[in-house]
Coordinates of C-alpha atoms in Angstrom, one line a residue:
M1 CA -18.0 11.4 -5.9
A2 CA -20.3 9.7 -3.4
R3 CA -20.2 9.7 0.3
I4 CA -21.2 6.1 1.2
T5 CA -20.6 6.2 4.9
G6 CA -24.3 5.7 5.6
L7 CA -24.4 2.3 3.9
D8 CA -22.8 0.7 7.0
R9 CA -23.0 1.3 10.7
T10 CA -19.2 1.7 11.6
G11 CA -19.5 5.5 11.3
V12 CA -16.1 5.6 9.6
E13 CA -16.2 8.1 6.7
V14 CA -15.8 6.4 3.3
A15 CA -16.1 8.0 -0.1
C16 CA -15.9 6.6 -3.6
A17 CA -14.8 8.3 -6.8
V18 CA -16.4 6.9 -9.9
R19 CA -14.3 7.3 -13.1
P20 CA -16.3 6.1 -16.2
G21 CA -14.0 4.7 -18.8
G22 CA -11.2 4.0 -16.4
H23 CA -9.0 1.2 -17.5
V24 CA -7.5 -0.3 -14.3
L25 CA -10.5 0.4 -12.0
Q26 CA -13.5 2.6 -12.4
V27 CA -14.2 3.1 -8.7
C28 CA -11.7 4.1 -6.0
N29 CA -12.4 4.3 -2.3
G30 CA -11.0 6.6 0.4
K31 CA -11.5 6.5 4.2
G32 CA -10.8 8.9 7.1
L33 CA -12.1 10.3 10.3
T34 CA -13.7 13.1 8.3
A35 CA -15.7 13.2 5.0
E36 CA -13.0 15.5 3.6
E37 CA -10.2 13.0 4.4
A38 CA -12.2 10.2 2.8
S39 CA -13.0 12.2 -0.4
L40 CA -9.3 13.2 -0.8
G41 CA -8.2 9.7 -0.3
A42 CA -10.5 8.5 -3.1
L43 CA -9.4 11.3 -5.4
F44 CA -5.7 10.7 -4.8
E45 CA -6.1 7.0 -5.6
T46 CA -8.0 7.9 -8.7
A47 CA -5.1 10.2 -9.8
E48 CA -2.6 7.4 -9.2
L49 CA -4.5 5.1 -11.6
W50 CA -5.2 7.8 -14.1
A51 CA -1.4 8.5 -14.3
A52 CA -0.6 4.8 -14.7
E53 CA -2.9 4.5 -17.7
R54 CA -1.4 7.4 -19.6
V55 CA 2.0 6.8 -21.2
P56 CA 4.1 9.8 -22.2
P57 CA 5.7 8.4 -25.4
G58 CA 7.9 11.5 -26.0
R59 CA 9.7 10.9 -22.7
L60 CA 10.4 7.2 -23.0
V61 CA 13.6 5.8 -24.4
W62 CA 13.5 2.6 -26.6
G63 CA 16.2 0.1 -26.8
A64 CA 17.7 -3.1 -25.3
R65 CA 19.2 -3.0 -21.9
G66 CA 22.4 -4.4 -23.2
E67 CA 22.9 -1.5 -25.6
L68 CA 21.6 1.3 -23.3
D69 CA 23.1 0.5 -19.9
G70 CA 26.0 2.8 -19.2
R71 CA 25.3 4.9 -22.4
I72 CA 22.3 6.7 -21.0
G73 CA 23.0 5.9 -17.3
A74 CA 22.2 3.0 -15.1
V75 CA 19.4 0.8 -16.6
W76 CA 17.6 -1.5 -14.2
G77 CA 16.2 -4.7 -15.6
A78 CA 12.9 -6.4 -14.8
A79 CA 14.4 -8.3 -12.0
A80 CA 15.1 -5.0 -10.2
L81 CA 11.4 -3.9 -10.2
G82 CA 10.8 -5.4 -6.8
S83 CA 8.0 -3.3 -5.2
A84 CA 6.8 -2.4 -8.7
G85 CA 6.1 -5.8 -10.1
A86 CA 7.7 -9.1 -11.0
L87 CA 8.9 -10.9 -14.1
A88 CA 6.0 -13.1 -15.2
V89 CA 7.2 -14.4 -18.6
P90 CA 10.9 -14.9 -18.5
R91 CA 11.2 -16.0 -22.1
L92 CA 10.1 -12.6 -23.2
W93 CA 12.8 -10.8 -21.3
S94 CA 16.5 -10.5 -21.8
D95 CA 19.1 -7.8 -22.1
S96 CA 18.7 -8.0 -25.9
V97 CA 15.0 -7.4 -26.0
R98 CA 14.0 -3.9 -27.1
C99 CA 11.4 -2.2 -24.9
A100 CA 10.5 1.2 -23.5
W101 CA 12.3 2.7 -20.5
Q102 CA 11.2 5.3 -18.1
Q103 CA 13.5 7.8 -16.4
A104 CA 13.6 7.8 -12.6
Q105 CA 15.6 9.3 -9.8
E106 CA 17.5 7.1 -7.4
L107 CA 16.7 8.7 -4.0
H108 CA 19.8 7.6 -2.0
S109 CA 22.2 9.2 -4.5
G110 CA 20.1 11.5 -6.6
R111 CA 21.4 10.1 -9.8
T112 CA 19.3 9.3 -12.9
V113 CA 18.3 5.7 -13.5
W114 CA 16.1 4.0 -16.1
V115 CA 13.4 1.4 -15.3
P116 CA 11.2 -0.8 -17.5
A117 CA 8.2 1.3 -18.5
Q118 CA 5.9 -1.7 -18.4
G119 CA 6.5 -1.8 -14.6
I120 CA 5.3 1.8 -14.3
Y121 CA 2.4 2.0 -16.8
C122 CA -0.7 0.0 -17.4
P123 CA -2.2 1.5 -20.7
P124 CA -5.4 0.2 -22.3
S125 CA -5.3 -1.8 -25.5
G126 CA -4.4 0.4 -28.5
A127 CA -2.4 2.9 -26.5
A128 CA 1.3 3.4 -26.6
E129 CA 3.4 0.2 -26.9
L130 CA 5.9 -0.6 -24.2
G131 CA 7.5 -3.8 -25.7
P132 CA 6.9 -7.5 -25.1
V133 CA 4.8 -7.7 -22.0
S134 CA 6.8 -9.8 -19.6
V135 CA 6.1 -8.0 -16.3
T136 CA 3.0 -8.2 -14.0
W137 CA 1.9 -4.6 -13.3
T138 CA 0.8 -3.4 -9.9
S139 CA -0.2 -0.1 -8.4
N140 CA 1.9 -0.8 -5.3
G141 CA 4.2 2.1 -4.3
S142 CA 2.1 4.9 -5.7
G143 CA 1.2 8.2 -4.1
A144 CA -0.6 11.4 -5.0
H145 CA -0.8 14.7 -3.2
P146 CA -0.6 18.5 -3.8
E147 CA 2.8 18.4 -2.1
E148 CA 5.4 16.3 -4.0
R149 CA 7.2 15.1 -0.8
K150 CA 3.9 13.9 0.7
A151 CA 3.1 12.0 -2.5
Q152 CA 6.6 10.4 -2.3
L153 CA 6.2 9.5 1.4
H154 CA 2.9 7.9 0.8
A155 CA 4.4 5.8 -2.1
L156 CA 7.4 4.7 0.1
L157 CA 5.2 3.7 3.0
E158 CA 2.8 1.7 0.8
A159 CA 5.7 -0.2 -0.8
T160 CA 7.2 -0.8 2.6
E161 CA 3.9 -2.0 4.1
R162 CA 3.4 -4.6 1.4
D163 CA 7.0 -5.8 1.7
Q164 CA 7.1 -6.0 5.5
L165 CA 3.8 -7.9 5.6
A166 CA 5.3 -10.5 3.2
R167 CA 8.2 -10.9 5.6
A168 CA 6.2 -10.8 8.9
M169 CA 3.4 -13.2 7.7
P170 CA 4.8 -15.1 4.7
G171 CA 2.1 -17.7 5.1
G172 CA -0.7 -15.1 5.6
W173 CA -2.9 -15.3 8.7
T174 CA -2.0 -18.4 10.7
E175 CA -2.9 -19.5 14.2
E176 CA 0.7 -18.7 15.3
S177 CA 0.6 -15.2 13.7
V178 CA -2.7 -14.4 15.4
R179 CA -1.5 -15.6 18.8
R180 CA 2.0 -14.0 18.7
R181 CA 1.1 -10.7 17.1
M182 CA -2.2 -9.7 18.7
L183 CA -1.9 -6.5 20.8
R184 CA -3.2 -6.2 24.4
T185 CA -6.0 -3.6 24.8
P186 CA -4.5 -2.2 28.1
G187 CA -2.0 0.5 27.2
L188 CA -3.7 1.4 23.9
E189 CA -5.2 4.7 25.2
Q190 CA -1.8 5.9 26.3
K191 CA 0.4 4.6 23.4
A192 CA -2.2 5.0 20.6
P193 CA -5.0 7.3 21.8
R194 CA -6.6 8.0 18.4
T195 CA -6.8 4.3 17.6
A196 CA -8.2 3.6 21.1
A197 CA -10.9 6.1 20.6
L198 CA -12.0 4.7 17.2
A199 CA -11.8 1.1 18.5
Q200 CA -14.1 2.0 21.4
V201 CA -16.7 3.6 19.0
L202 CA -16.6 0.4 16.8
R203 CA -17.1 -1.9 19.8
E204 CA -20.1 0.2 20.9
R205 CA -21.5 -0.3 17.4
G206 CA -21.4 -4.1 17.6
F207 CA -17.9 -5.0 16.3
G208 CA -15.1 -7.0 17.6
V209 CA -11.8 -5.1 17.2
Y210 CA -8.5 -6.9 17.1
L211 CA -5.2 -5.1 16.5
F212 CA -1.9 -6.7 15.6
D213 CA 1.8 -5.7 15.4
A214 CA 2.7 -6.8 11.9
T215 CA 6.2 -5.4 12.1
P216 CA 8.8 -8.2 11.2
Y217 CA 11.0 -9.4 14.0
L218 CA 14.4 -7.8 14.2
R219 CA 16.1 -11.0 13.2
T220 CA 14.1 -11.3 10.0
P221 CA 16.2 -10.4 6.9
G222 CA 14.9 -7.2 5.3
T223 CA 13.3 -5.8 8.4
V224 CA 12.9 -2.0 7.9
G225 CA 12.0 -1.2 11.5
L226 CA 9.0 1.1 10.7
P227 CA 5.7 0.3 12.5
V228 CA 3.5 -2.0 10.5
A229 CA 0.0 -2.6 11.8
A230 CA -2.9 -5.0 11.0
A231 CA -6.5 -4.7 12.2
V232 CA -9.4 -7.2 12.0
L233 CA -13.0 -6.1 12.3
V234 CA -15.6 -8.7 13.2
D235 CA -19.3 -8.1 12.8
L236 CA -20.7 -9.5 16.1
E237 CA -24.2 -9.1 14.7
E238 CA -23.3 -11.5 11.8
G239 CA -24.3 -9.1 9.0
P240 CA -23.5 -9.5 5.3
V241 CA -19.8 -8.8 5.8
P242 CA -18.7 -11.0 8.7
L243 CA -15.0 -10.0 8.9
T244 CA -12.5 -7.6 7.2
A245 CA -8.9 -6.8 7.7
G246 CA -6.8 -3.7 7.1
Y247 CA -3.0 -3.0 7.1
A248 CA -0.8 0.1 7.2
C249 CA 2.8 1.3 7.6
A250 CA 3.4 4.8 9.0
L251 CA 6.1 6.7 10.9
G252 CA 4.1 6.6 14.1
R253 CA 2.6 3.5 15.8
D254 CA -0.7 5.3 16.5
T255 CA -1.0 6.4 12.9
A256 CA -0.2 2.9 11.6
L257 CA -2.8 1.3 13.9
L258 CA -5.4 3.9 13.1
R259 CA -5.0 3.6 9.3
A260 CA -5.2 -0.2 9.5
L261 CA -8.4 0.0 11.5
L262 CA -9.8 2.6 9.1
E263 CA -8.9 0.3 6.1
A264 CA -10.7 -2.6 7.8
A265 CA -13.8 -0.4 8.0
Q266 CA -13.4 0.7 4.4
S267 CA -13.1 -2.9 3.3
R268 CA -16.6 -3.5 4.6
L269 CA -18.1 -0.8 2.4
T270 CA -16.0 -1.9 -0.6
D271 CA -18.0 -5.1 -0.3
I272 CA -21.3 -3.5 0.6
H273 CA -21.5 -0.9 -2.1
G274 CA -20.5 -3.5 -4.7
A275 CA -18.6 -1.4 -7.2
R276 CA -15.4 -3.4 -7.2
E277 CA -15.5 -6.2 -9.7
D278 CA -12.2 -7.6 -8.4
V279 CA -13.4 -8.3 -4.9
S280 CA -14.8 -11.8 -4.2
A281 CA -17.5 -12.6 -1.7
S282 CA -16.5 -13.6 1.8
D283 CA -16.3 -17.2 2.9
R284 CA -18.6 -17.0 6.0
T285 CA -17.4 -20.3 7.4
A286 CA -13.8 -19.4 7.2
A287 CA -14.5 -15.9 8.6
R288 CA -16.4 -17.3 11.5
A289 CA -13.5 -19.7 12.3
F290 CA -11.0 -16.8 12.1
A291 CA -13.2 -14.7 14.4
E292 CA -13.4 -17.5 16.9
A293 CA -9.6 -17.9 16.8
C294 CA -9.1 -14.2 17.5
A295 CA -11.6 -14.2 20.4
S296 CA -9.8 -17.1 22.0
V297 CA -6.4 -15.5 22.1
R298 CA -5.1 -14.0 25.3
A299 CA -3.0 -11.2 23.8
K300 CA 0.4 -10.6 25.4
R301 CA 2.0 -8.2 22.9
Q302 CA 2.4 -4.6 24.1
V303 CA 1.5 -1.6 21.9
G304 CA 4.5 0.3 23.3
D305 CA 6.8 -2.3 21.9
M306 CA 6.0 -1.3 18.4
P307 CA 8.6 1.0 16.8
D308 CA 7.7 4.7 16.7
F309 CA 9.1 7.5 14.6
S310 CA 6.3 10.0 15.1
Q311 CA 8.9 12.7 15.8
D312 CA 9.7 12.6 12.1
A313 CA 6.0 12.9 10.9
G314 CA 5.8 16.7 11.2
S315 CA 7.6 17.2 8.0
A316 CA 7.2 15.2 4.8
A317 CA 10.8 15.8 3.8
R318 CA 12.0 14.6 7.2
G319 CA 9.7 11.6 6.9
V320 CA 11.1 10.7 3.5
R321 CA 14.6 10.9 4.9
R322 CA 13.7 8.6 7.8
V323 CA 12.1 6.0 5.6
L324 CA 15.1 6.1 3.2
E325 CA 17.5 5.7 6.1
Q326 CA 15.5 2.7 7.5
L327 CA 15.4 1.1 4.0
R328 CA 19.2 1.6 3.7
R329 CA 19.9 0.0 7.0
A330 CA 17.7 -3.0 6.0
G331 CA 19.7 -3.5 2.9
F332 CA 17.5 -1.7 0.4
T333 CA 20.3 0.4 -1.0
Q334 CA 18.5 1.3 -4.2
V335 CA 15.2 3.2 -4.3
A336 CA 14.0 5.0 -7.4
A337 CA 11.1 7.5 -7.8
V338 CA 9.2 8.3 -11.0
S339 CA 7.2 11.5 -11.4
L340 CA 4.1 10.7 -13.4
D341 CA 1.7 13.1 -15.2
A342 CA -1.2 14.2 -13.0
P343 CA -4.8 14.7 -14.2
V344 CA -4.9 18.3 -12.8
S345 CA -2.3 21.0 -12.2
G346 CA -1.1 21.4 -8.7
L347 CA -1.1 17.7 -8.0
H348 CA 1.9 15.4 -7.9
V349 CA 1.8 11.6 -8.6
Q350 CA 4.8 9.6 -7.6
R351 CA 5.7 5.9 -8.1
V352 CA 8.6 4.2 -6.3
V353 CA 10.7 1.2 -7.4
V354 CA 12.6 -0.7 -4.7
P355 CA 14.7 -3.7 -5.9
G356 CA 14.5 -6.6 -3.6
M357 CA 11.1 -5.8 -2.1
R358 CA 8.3 -8.3 -2.0
I359 CA 4.6 -7.7 -2.4
S360 CA 2.2 -9.3 0.1
E361 CA -1.1 -10.6 -1.3
L362 CA -2.9 -10.1 2.0
L363 CA -6.3 -8.3 1.7

């Protein structure tokens, strides 16, 4: 573990967990208002990847969907992975192809379902076989926590965030999305006090702070109705990282905005400490143009107009029920959860699969 907060001037606590020999990633970052929060975030993400790399062959079922569906219960095909990946090589997938299946629990009904194991696991070469690889794996919709319900809630909110961003900003950051979604600063202290406090600190340290309501419009198909936030952090001193963005979905608007802003600060350190081989260098010209576009906007959107279910945030179980209800109303009538092995006792790792969900590529 390393506390890397001092490598930048935001003051936001960021920690990294280094896992030599890790397959998916060797370094995971975490952020927070305290060093403990940041360290736990890094460790929880490490646990999620550790679990995805380790396949429990004794608990998988092998066979073709055509022969198993109905015999062992409902068997979801690759097209149903949704939040957990997408079919990348259609010619390698059909109901007659034999592959490994992972047991899951459908959260609306409580019944057992089976999902393609290759959408859940990402083992290194030479590990357990899962069948012809036809699905793109993603860590989206993962959560880890000592409390199982909190791990599940984290996984659900992450999957929802990625889907709702894809619906709210299908073309990514555009001039229209910046203009229509930027939030006014007045009212932030009253409606999102924790976010307002952090934003003020960042401004005093030489950063431009721009907050956005990334919740899809009500008329957009698939709108879940939970608050989704985006934050853009601009280095006004034009340091090595000119601009970063962060995103979050939470039950409460203040929490969503705060987490998005924390993620934007963490993204700076992800670049600065240089341990992520999958993060490319910033395009300074494009970043400068984007920063100028943000500075020129006269924000009209009110923070208080964002949805808010903070009354359900006091209990993880109540939070899970709220998210599931919002998903059901939005048309996501199937939601499955997989309990994965954890690297240590007393820790729970959950992965959710939501058919019909999209995965935004926004970073």
